[in-house]
XYZ file of C-alpha atoms in Angstrom:
612
model
C -64.600 61.074 75.426
C -62.868 62.096 78.651
C -59.310 63.220 78.785
C -58.425 60.099 80.720
C -59.792 57.905 77.949
C -57.792 59.723 75.309
C -54.650 59.323 77.291
C -55.321 55.564 77.638
C -55.667 55.125 73.899
C -52.435 56.997 73.254
C -50.619 54.876 75.742
C -51.941 51.666 74.129
C -50.871 52.915 70.649
C -47.384 53.652 71.908
C -47.129 50.225 73.488
C -48.160 48.564 70.214
C -45.623 50.630 68.267
C -42.867 49.735 70.684
C -43.812 46.093 70.457
C -43.700 46.158 66.668
C -40.363 47.944 66.749
C -38.923 45.437 69.208
C -40.158 42.530 67.080
C -38.597 44.065 64.037
C -35.301 44.583 65.853
C -35.326 41.041 67.209
C -36.084 39.566 63.797
C -33.304 41.646 62.236
C -30.905 40.456 64.895
C -31.878 36.855 64.285
C -31.402 37.224 60.508
C -28.052 38.939 61.019
C -26.976 36.163 63.333
C -28.019 33.569 60.771
C -26.145 35.456 58.100
C -22.932 35.478 60.106
C -23.308 31.961 61.491
C -24.170 30.016 58.248
C -21.713 29.952 55.251
C -22.955 30.016 51.583
C -22.383 26.713 49.725
C -19.672 27.057 47.074
C -20.585 26.638 43.379
C -19.960 23.150 41.852
C -16.468 22.539 40.371
C -16.337 22.082 36.570
C -15.947 18.497 35.308
C -12.503 17.268 34.149
C -11.673 18.591 30.706
C -11.989 16.071 27.831
C -9.441 15.746 25.034
C -8.883 18.995 23.147
C -10.065 17.402 19.888
C -12.930 15.301 21.167
C -16.383 15.818 19.642
C -17.840 19.323 20.114
C -21.273 18.852 21.729
C -21.911 22.148 23.595
C -22.306 25.811 22.667
C -19.076 27.780 22.588
C -20.008 30.046 25.527
C -20.426 27.018 27.796
C -16.915 25.849 26.964
C -15.612 29.339 27.620
C -17.409 29.485 30.976
C -15.927 26.133 31.979
C -12.456 27.396 30.998
C -12.863 30.387 33.362
C -13.689 28.084 36.296
C -11.127 25.327 35.615
C -7.532 24.898 36.717
C -4.786 25.986 34.357
C -4.218 22.466 32.997
C -7.880 21.930 32.203
C -8.538 25.523 31.148
C -6.318 25.077 28.081
C -8.389 22.131 26.856
C -11.671 23.947 27.496
C -10.458 27.003 25.548
C -9.423 24.810 22.603
C -12.906 23.298 22.598
C -14.434 26.792 22.831
C -12.455 27.972 19.800
C -13.498 24.897 17.837
C -17.130 25.420 18.827
C -17.080 29.065 17.705
C -15.552 28.063 14.360
C -18.109 25.295 13.987
C -20.835 27.914 14.547
C -19.308 30.047 11.772
C -17.959 32.685 14.157
C -14.345 33.583 13.325
C -14.099 36.870 15.304
C -15.105 35.937 18.858
C -12.451 33.200 19.323
C -9.548 35.497 18.359
C -8.751 36.556 21.973
C -9.018 32.933 23.063
C -6.518 31.920 20.391
C -4.136 34.663 21.550
C -4.364 33.345 25.098
C -3.718 29.810 23.894
C -0.590 30.929 22.045
C 0.742 32.518 25.255
C -0.084 29.521 27.446
C 0.959 26.680 25.134
C 3.793 24.946 26.980
C 3.970 21.305 25.912
C 4.659 20.191 22.292
C 1.123 18.791 22.083
C -0.356 22.146 23.136
C 1.807 23.997 20.642
C 0.682 21.654 17.858
C -2.930 22.149 18.946
C -2.545 25.922 18.524
C -0.982 25.411 15.069
C -3.961 23.259 14.043
C -6.415 25.872 15.364
C -4.612 28.582 13.417
C -5.173 26.564 10.228
C -8.802 25.903 11.170
C -9.406 29.607 11.844
C -7.839 30.611 8.529
C -9.904 28.025 6.671
C -13.118 29.087 8.436
C -12.443 32.666 7.288
C -12.208 31.393 3.670
C -8.550 32.421 3.445
C -7.348 29.185 1.887
C -4.044 30.567 0.584
C -2.117 30.144 3.822
C -3.804 27.025 5.170
C -1.561 24.573 3.342
C 1.564 26.121 4.883
C -0.030 26.132 8.328
C -0.962 22.459 8.042
C 2.480 21.579 6.711
C 4.039 23.110 9.834
C 2.176 20.670 12.077
C 4.212 17.705 13.319
C 1.827 14.830 12.622
C 4.121 12.319 14.329
C 3.315 13.577 17.842
C -0.428 14.146 17.380
C -2.765 11.969 19.477
C -5.487 10.143 17.542
C -8.245 12.763 18.042
C -5.903 15.606 17.004
C -4.756 13.677 13.931
C -8.369 12.985 12.976
C -9.172 16.723 13.216
C -6.018 17.579 11.248
C -7.009 15.158 8.453
C -10.520 16.614 8.411
C -9.049 20.087 7.818
C -6.763 18.704 5.101
C -9.703 17.066 3.360
C -11.787 20.257 3.562
C -8.960 22.313 2.070
C -8.430 19.837 -0.782
C -12.136 19.689 -1.473
C -12.301 23.495 -1.719
C -9.390 23.343 -4.152
C -11.368 20.974 -6.368
C -9.112 17.991 -5.565
C -11.689 15.349 -4.587
C -9.408 12.317 -4.992
C -6.781 13.822 -2.702
C -9.514 14.858 -0.247
C -10.822 11.301 -0.055
C -7.315 9.996 0.618
C -7.232 12.199 3.725
C -10.706 11.043 4.761
C -9.797 7.396 4.214
C -6.750 7.790 6.444
C -8.971 9.496 9.026
C -11.548 6.699 8.988
C -9.648 4.288 11.236
C -9.222 7.020 13.878
C -12.970 7.460 14.362
C -15.777 5.447 15.865
C -19.545 5.330 15.989
C -21.512 8.075 14.245
C -18.367 10.037 13.405
C -17.036 7.090 11.409
C -20.372 6.620 9.676
C -20.466 10.299 8.709
C -16.876 10.111 7.450
C -17.716 7.064 5.315
C -20.706 8.860 3.800
C -18.464 11.817 2.955
C -15.994 9.514 1.176
C -18.780 7.898 -0.807
C -20.316 11.241 -1.770
C -17.024 12.558 -3.127
C -16.181 9.414 -5.080
C -19.692 8.945 -6.445
C -19.213 12.200 -8.381
C -16.028 11.003 -10.128
C -15.753 9.260 -13.483
C -14.869 5.594 -13.649
C -11.715 6.450 -15.613
C -10.530 8.990 -13.017
C -11.026 6.438 -10.250
C -9.069 3.752 -12.089
C -6.241 6.206 -12.658
C -6.253 7.091 -8.964
C -5.247 3.540 -8.022
C -1.523 3.139 -7.457
C 1.012 1.407 -5.255
C 1.521 4.557 -3.148
C -2.002 4.360 -1.732
C -3.144 2.207 1.145
C -4.977 -1.020 0.305
C -8.160 0.500 1.722
C -7.897 3.562 -0.542
C -7.275 1.499 -3.673
C -10.230 -0.699 -2.781
C -12.452 2.405 -2.452
C -11.353 3.629 -5.896
C -11.827 0.160 -7.403
C -15.329 -0.206 -5.960
C -16.529 3.204 -7.061
C -14.987 2.747 -10.527
C -17.221 -0.309 -10.950
C -20.336 1.366 -9.542
C -19.803 4.529 -11.646
C -19.138 2.659 -14.920
C -22.254 3.271 -17.004
C -20.978 1.078 -19.844
C -21.095 -2.141 -17.838
C -23.890 -4.566 -18.516
C -25.721 -5.657 -15.332
C -24.208 -9.131 -15.476
C -20.702 -7.746 -15.927
C -21.158 -5.335 -13.044
C -22.429 -8.127 -10.795
C -19.382 -10.229 -11.636
C -16.946 -7.404 -10.933
C -18.689 -6.453 -7.682
C -18.644 -10.077 -6.540
C -14.929 -10.127 -7.266
C -14.407 -6.907 -5.298
C -16.465 -8.174 -2.359
C -14.571 -11.461 -2.290
C -11.199 -9.678 -2.154
C -12.313 -6.972 0.349
C -14.689 -8.733 2.782
C -14.292 -6.250 5.678
C -13.983 -2.999 3.710
C -16.250 -0.105 4.827
C -17.459 0.247 1.232
C -19.326 -3.056 1.559
C -22.424 -1.102 2.688
C -22.752 0.433 -0.802
C -22.894 -2.867 -2.669
C -26.207 -3.710 -4.329
C -27.659 -7.166 -3.623
C -25.297 -9.757 -5.084
C -26.420 -13.171 -6.222
C -24.141 -16.173 -6.057
C -20.390 -16.267 -5.585
C -17.445 -15.336 -7.732
C -17.240 -18.023 -10.391
C -14.307 -20.419 -10.107
C -15.161 -22.323 -13.257
C -12.417 -22.751 -15.830
C -11.988 -20.148 -18.552
C -12.912 -21.695 -21.889
C -12.516 -18.801 -24.330
C -13.748 -19.129 -27.877
C -11.736 -16.194 -29.239
C -8.409 -15.133 -27.693
C -6.905 -11.747 -28.542
C -3.112 -11.591 -28.176
C -1.604 -8.110 -27.739
C 2.123 -7.979 -28.620
C 4.579 -5.442 -30.115
C 4.863 -7.355 -33.401
C 6.748 -4.477 -35.033
C 9.372 -2.046 -33.788
C 12.332 -2.636 -31.478
C 10.724 -5.531 -29.576
C 9.467 -7.400 -32.614
C 12.026 -10.201 -32.259
C 11.077 -10.880 -28.639
C 7.382 -10.683 -29.469
C 7.881 -13.169 -32.309
C 9.369 -15.728 -29.892
C 6.352 -15.336 -27.562
C 3.992 -15.566 -30.546
C 5.580 -18.836 -31.668
C 5.199 -20.250 -28.170
C 1.501 -19.304 -28.149
C 0.952 -20.838 -31.602
C 2.696 -24.060 -30.580
C 0.532 -24.361 -27.451
C -2.598 -23.649 -29.497
C -2.169 -26.616 -31.827
C -5.201 -28.885 -31.704
C -7.407 -26.358 -29.890
C -10.743 -25.229 -31.274
C -10.569 -21.639 -30.041
C -9.682 -18.791 -32.365
C -6.491 -16.718 -32.042
C -6.155 -13.096 -33.184
C -2.881 -11.163 -32.889
C -2.907 -7.365 -32.459
C 0.217 -5.245 -32.869
C 0.579 -2.850 -29.920
C 3.550 -0.914 -31.313
C 2.588 2.749 -31.601
C -1.058 1.995 -30.834
C -3.312 3.774 -28.368
C -4.592 1.222 -25.858
C -8.113 2.656 -25.820
C -8.610 2.261 -29.576
C -6.878 -1.123 -29.516
C -9.186 -2.385 -26.781
C -12.222 -1.203 -28.743
C -10.911 -3.124 -31.735
C -10.552 -6.248 -29.600
C -14.146 -5.886 -28.411
C -15.420 -5.345 -31.941
C -13.612 -8.512 -33.031
C -15.669 -10.453 -30.480
C -12.735 -11.673 -28.355
C -13.658 -13.096 -24.966
C -10.139 -13.354 -23.496
C -6.985 -11.196 -23.777
C -3.371 -12.352 -23.513
C -0.986 -9.401 -23.147
C 0.055 -6.673 -23.523
C 3.797 -7.042 -22.930
C 5.046 -3.667 -21.652
C 4.363 -2.406 -18.108
C 2.979 0.921 -19.321
C 0.645 -0.867 -21.724
C -0.652 -3.101 -18.941
C -1.296 -0.036 -16.752
C -3.120 1.651 -19.656
C -5.335 -1.420 -20.101
C -6.101 -1.500 -16.371
C -7.273 2.128 -16.583
C -9.852 1.098 -19.176
C -11.453 -1.337 -16.722
C -11.739 -4.198 -19.208
C -14.753 -6.468 -18.855
C -12.920 -9.214 -20.758
C -10.655 -11.532 -18.700
C -6.975 -10.625 -19.127
C -3.684 -12.470 -18.678
C -1.186 -9.614 -18.882
C 2.377 -10.517 -19.846
C 3.994 -8.164 -17.361
C 3.553 -6.971 -13.788
C 2.990 -3.198 -13.422
C 3.898 -1.295 -10.242
C 0.318 -1.578 -8.998
C -1.871 -4.618 -9.577
C -5.515 -3.980 -8.693
C -7.206 -7.069 -7.315
C -9.781 -8.041 -9.936
C -10.903 -11.633 -10.276
C -10.679 -11.504 -14.083
C -7.213 -9.902 -14.297
C -3.956 -11.913 -14.065
C -0.278 -10.992 -14.326
C 2.496 -13.210 -15.711
C 6.128 -12.204 -16.180
C 9.698 -13.486 -16.338
C 11.056 -10.581 -14.288
C 14.388 -10.963 -12.455
C 12.725 -9.465 -9.384
C 10.272 -12.380 -9.282
C 13.171 -14.841 -9.547
C 14.870 -13.100 -6.602
C 11.721 -13.523 -4.506
C 11.684 -17.213 -5.433
C 15.370 -17.476 -4.407
C 14.547 -16.031 -0.980
C 11.776 -18.576 -0.454
C 14.055 -21.417 -1.558
C 16.994 -20.359 0.645
C 14.709 -20.141 3.665
C 13.416 -23.641 2.939
C 17.038 -24.853 2.772
C 17.562 -23.782 6.383
C 19.556 -20.568 5.853
C 18.885 -17.827 8.374
C 21.271 -14.947 7.575
C 21.865 -14.447 3.858
C 24.123 -11.854 2.300
C 22.823 -10.283 -0.916
C 25.654 -9.106 -3.156
C 24.417 -6.920 -6.006
C 25.670 -4.248 -8.406
C 24.919 -0.686 -7.337
C 22.719 -0.114 -10.396
C 18.986 0.542 -10.489
C 18.338 -3.030 -11.605
C 20.679 -4.469 -8.984
C 18.993 -2.505 -6.208
C 15.498 -3.465 -7.374
C 16.384 -7.155 -7.413
C 18.110 -6.958 -4.023
C 15.121 -5.144 -2.525
C 12.703 -7.750 -3.883
C 14.807 -10.531 -2.354
C 14.855 -8.686 0.957
C 11.086 -8.143 0.951
C 10.472 -11.821 0.283
C 13.064 -12.840 2.879
C 11.377 -10.725 5.552
C 8.066 -12.409 4.772
C 9.719 -15.744 5.537
C 11.928 -14.798 8.470
C 10.590 -11.573 9.932
C 14.005 -9.909 9.713
C 16.043 -8.282 6.938
C 18.789 -9.822 4.885
C 22.167 -8.090 4.650
C 22.436 -6.114 1.414
C 25.812 -5.165 -0.049
C 26.451 -3.402 -3.358
C 29.594 -3.570 -5.463
C 30.889 -0.794 -7.701
C 32.958 -2.571 -10.356
C 35.878 -4.863 -11.079
C 38.496 -2.438 -9.795
C 37.123 -2.504 -6.240
C 35.620 -5.984 -6.111
C 38.031 -7.385 -3.521
C 37.421 -4.555 -1.048
C 33.680 -4.735 -1.739
C 33.656 -8.451 -0.915
C 35.659 -7.825 2.277
C 33.207 -5.161 3.410
C 30.271 -7.435 2.610
C 31.640 -10.360 4.603
C 32.455 -8.083 7.535
C 28.943 -6.668 7.627
C 28.042 -7.797 11.132
C 29.021 -4.316 12.377
C 27.123 -1.055 11.941
C 26.850 -0.090 8.280
C 28.492 2.885 6.575
C 26.352 5.187 4.390
C 24.458 3.467 1.563
C 26.459 3.565 -1.655
C 28.115 1.245 -4.115
C 30.739 -0.768 -2.333
C 29.197 -0.558 1.130
C 26.569 -2.343 3.144
C 22.962 -1.176 3.114
C 20.766 -3.251 5.440
C 17.035 -2.745 5.052
C 14.068 -3.283 7.319
C 12.234 -1.542 10.116
C 13.679 -0.701 13.464
C 17.114 0.431 12.323
C 20.349 -1.525 12.086
C 21.388 -3.413 15.191
C 24.059 -5.622 13.624
C 23.570 -9.069 12.107
C 22.031 -11.266 14.825
C 23.604 -14.337 13.255
C 26.732 -14.857 11.148
C 26.315 -14.909 7.378
C 25.461 -18.445 6.336
C 24.692 -18.038 2.621
C 25.085 -15.676 -0.334
C 22.641 -14.599 -3.026
C 24.489 -13.003 -5.938
C 22.604 -10.610 -8.223
C 24.962 -11.124 -11.158
C 25.018 -12.167 -14.785
C 27.143 -15.090 -15.991
C 30.254 -12.973 -16.605
C 30.051 -11.220 -13.221
C 29.490 -14.539 -11.448
C 32.618 -16.089 -12.962
C 34.684 -13.055 -11.972
C 33.331 -12.404 -8.461
C 32.765 -15.877 -6.987
C 36.480 -16.709 -6.540
C 36.928 -13.554 -4.446
C 34.561 -14.939 -1.816
C 36.868 -17.971 -1.519
C 39.987 -15.799 -1.530
C 38.838 -13.336 1.113
C 37.573 -16.004 3.503
C 39.753 -18.595 5.217
C 40.839 -20.957 2.459
C 40.342 -23.875 4.836
C 36.673 -22.997 5.318
C 34.042 -24.457 3.082
C 32.504 -22.061 0.573
C 29.366 -20.331 1.757
C 26.364 -21.827 -0.069
C 25.935 -19.467 -3.023
C 22.771 -19.000 -5.077
C 22.089 -17.263 -8.396
C 19.196 -17.070 -10.849
C 18.810 -17.454 -14.596
C 20.897 -14.363 -15.393
C 23.956 -16.404 -14.335
C 23.146 -19.452 -16.460
C 26.183 -20.993 -18.157
C 25.116 -23.246 -21.047
C 25.937 -26.902 -20.723
C 28.716 -27.952 -23.057
C 30.986 -24.993 -22.509
C 34.461 -25.629 -21.101
C 34.202 -26.647 -17.430
C 34.995 -23.909 -14.914
C 36.019 -25.450 -11.617
C 35.643 -22.123 -9.806
C 31.856 -22.421 -10.275
C 31.581 -25.904 -8.769
C 28.896 -26.014 -6.115
C 27.072 -22.923 -7.398
C 23.289 -23.263 -7.021
C 21.247 -21.835 -9.913
C 17.500 -21.469 -10.438
C 16.042 -21.537 -13.926
C 12.982 -22.778 -15.748
C 12.683 -26.559 -16.253
C 12.465 -26.010 -20.021
C 16.102 -24.876 -20.072
C 17.177 -28.081 -18.336
C 15.799 -30.324 -21.116
C 12.227 -30.334 -19.849
C 9.494 -31.526 -22.259
C 11.932 -33.418 -24.544
C 9.373 -34.076 -27.292
C 8.469 -30.401 -27.615
C 12.145 -29.456 -27.466
C 12.819 -31.767 -30.385
C 10.168 -29.978 -32.453
C 11.492 -26.555 -31.484
C 15.084 -27.421 -32.345
C 13.935 -28.693 -35.692
C 11.958 -25.547 -36.519
C 14.354 -23.030 -34.913
C 17.806 -24.651 -34.831
C 19.631 -21.391 -34.054
C 17.441 -20.332 -31.144
C 19.436 -19.046 -28.177
C 18.593 -19.097 -24.486
C 16.714 -15.784 -24.545
C 14.538 -16.891 -27.460
C 13.811 -20.233 -25.767
C 12.761 -18.548 -22.533
C 10.353 -16.249 -24.371
C 9.005 -19.187 -26.386
C 8.232 -21.129 -23.208
C 6.725 -17.956 -21.688
C 4.237 -17.714 -24.565
C 3.583 -21.442 -24.465
C 2.709 -21.386 -20.751
C 0.603 -18.227 -21.089
C -1.810 -19.991 -23.407
C -1.685 -23.376 -21.684
C -2.501 -22.067 -18.200
C -5.677 -20.131 -19.175
C -8.193 -22.895 -18.283
C -6.573 -23.349 -14.855
C -6.270 -19.709 -13.798
C -9.448 -19.475 -11.710
C -8.776 -22.781 -9.949
C -5.187 -21.786 -9.157
C -6.342 -18.466 -7.771
C -8.688 -20.353 -5.506
C -5.749 -22.143 -3.894
C -5.465 -25.287 -6.008
C -1.709 -25.545 -5.492
C 0.668 -25.587 -8.447
C 0.762 -26.954 -11.972
C 3.948 -28.005 -13.776
C 4.850 -25.880 -16.787
C 7.823 -25.081 -19.006
C 8.717 -21.922 -17.048
C 8.341 -23.557 -13.605
C 5.644 -24.829 -11.288
C 2.931 -22.198 -11.542
C 0.664 -20.901 -8.796
C -1.519 -17.782 -8.569
C -1.652 -15.299 -5.683
C -4.857 -13.756 -4.417
C -4.032 -10.632 -6.447
C -3.836 -12.703 -9.626
C -0.025 -12.701 -9.951
C 1.408 -15.920 -11.421
C 4.341 -17.156 -9.383
C 6.962 -19.598 -10.666
C 8.720 -22.204 -8.572
C 11.978 -22.640 -10.440
C 14.147 -25.710 -10.802
C 17.340 -25.580 -8.720
C 20.477 -27.148 -10.170
C 24.109 -27.384 -9.041
C 27.092 -26.735 -11.281
C 29.588 -29.629 -11.463
C 32.461 -29.598 -13.957
C 30.501 -28.073 -16.833
C 27.173 -29.776 -16.107
C 24.044 -28.704 -14.283
C 22.933 -31.506 -11.978
C 19.905 -31.706 -9.658
C 20.779 -29.768 -6.514
C 19.240 -29.124 -3.121
C-alpha cells in the first residue's frame, strides 16, 4: 500500500473517532439537560391513620414504616398499631423503643391512656403477670373510646384466664361483646362459649347474681343447663325452651340444640307436693301458720302433701330426699338463703319459693312469692302514680330496713314517672320535728345523706324538685305513724289540707281500737283477708284459732294462696292478668315473681273504709 493510502485510512479512522466522541458528548449533554429539566415524582403520602385500637391487619414493620412517613398526629396512631402488631407476633423486644417514643409524645389524655394500656399488654406478652393488674387498674376506663375499651377488656380477660379465673374472664368478654362487630364479635362469642363449656353446672349456677348484667346471667344460665349431665333429655329440652323464650336475642342462641315445640303454658297439676318449711327452731311458729294455711287450701284436693323440715338441713340432701319421695312440685323454702341454695342445685321440679332472693334467675318452672315490705312499697308507688300524684315525699327511718323500703319505692316510682321521688330519713323521736321540716323543705339542694336529711336518688344528679310535694309515703309501723303524722300537720300551714298520706300493712291499726282522730284520712294498703275478705273461711279460722293475731293471719293467708295459685301460675306468667286471692290480686312477672295488688282503705274514726 502506498504512503498516501495509509495516510487516508488514518484520517478516516480519526474522523470516525471524533464523530463517536461528539455523539457521546451530545448524548451526555442531552441526558444532563433532561436530568436538570425534569423533576422526580415524589413518593405517595401514607393513608390517614386508623384508630389506635382498630384491628391489626398488617405486619409490624409496615406500620412502623407508615409512622416514619406520617405527620406527628398520625404517626402516634401508626406507632401504637406497630407496637400491637409486634406483640401479636410474639415479639416483646423490638417494640420497646417505640413504646419509649410513645411515652414521650403522649399529649392528650386518650394518648396517655393508650400508652398505659400498651404497657399492660407488653407486660402480659412477656408473661410477667404480676404487675399487669396494677397497670390495668391505673387506666381510666371512663374516657376510653369503644375500640380502646374493647382492647382493654380483652387484656383483662386474658389476665384472668391465665390466673385460672374463667368466670371472671368471661364477664370481661361478655362486656366486650357489644363493642365488637362482624368476625371479631363471632370470635369473642366462641371464646365465651369455650370458657363456659369447661365449667361445672353448679359453678355456673353459683356465678349468677344481681351484680352481673342480664346478658352475663343468661350466659351462665344457658351453659348450666347445657353442662348438666344429670338432666334427662326431656327436662333439658324444657329448660332450654324456657331459656330461649326469656332470652330471644341473646348471642348464646346459636348454641341451642334443635328445640321442638314451645314452652308449655298448661296448668300445673301436681300429684305430690313437697312443702319445705322451718317446722322446728326459732321460726317454727311462723312456719306453723303457713302450714295451716296450706292444709286449709288443700282440703278436698286429690294431690298428696309432704312437709319437710328445713331447720338445720343441707339443701342438697333435702332436695335429694324430695326427689326420692317422688314429689313433682315444691312449695318453699322460706328463707332467702335457702331459696338461693335451691336455685344453685338447678331443680328440675317446678318450684314456688316462699321468698324472693337478691337474684331471681328467669326459669319458666321457678316462681317467687313473698310478703316483703319492699314489695308493698313498690305497690304503693304504682298506686300513688295511678291516683295522679307526681312528686311524692318518702319519709323513712334511717335504718337498713327503712332505706331498703324507701329505695324499692323509688325504683318503682321511677318506672312509672321516669324521675326520682324525694327521699327523707328521720333519726328518732327527739328530732322528728326538725326532720319533718327538712323533708317538707326539700325542693332545694340536698345536704349529705344521713338520718334526718334529704337523700334524693336517681341518675343525673339533684336539680331540685321539679314540682312541689303533693303526697307522702311513710315507711313507718303503727306506733311511728301515730307519733309522726301530726307533725306534718303542725309544720305545714294549719289552714292547708293535709297532704295525701299513704302507708302499708306495717301501719295497720286493728278495727275496734279507740278512734284516733289524728289518723283520719290516712290511706293504708293491706291484704283483703285482713279487711274481712272470704267471710266463710274467716269464720272457720276464728273457730279453730280464736287467739290468732294479725301476723299469724297474714302468714295463714300466705300459705293458703301459695297452694291455691299453683294451677294458675303458668297462665299468669303468660300475661293472663290477675286473680283475686286472700293476700291481694295476684299477677306474675316475666321473671316468675308473684306481685300483689293490695286493697287500699281509708281510716275514719276507728274504722277502715274503702278509699281511693
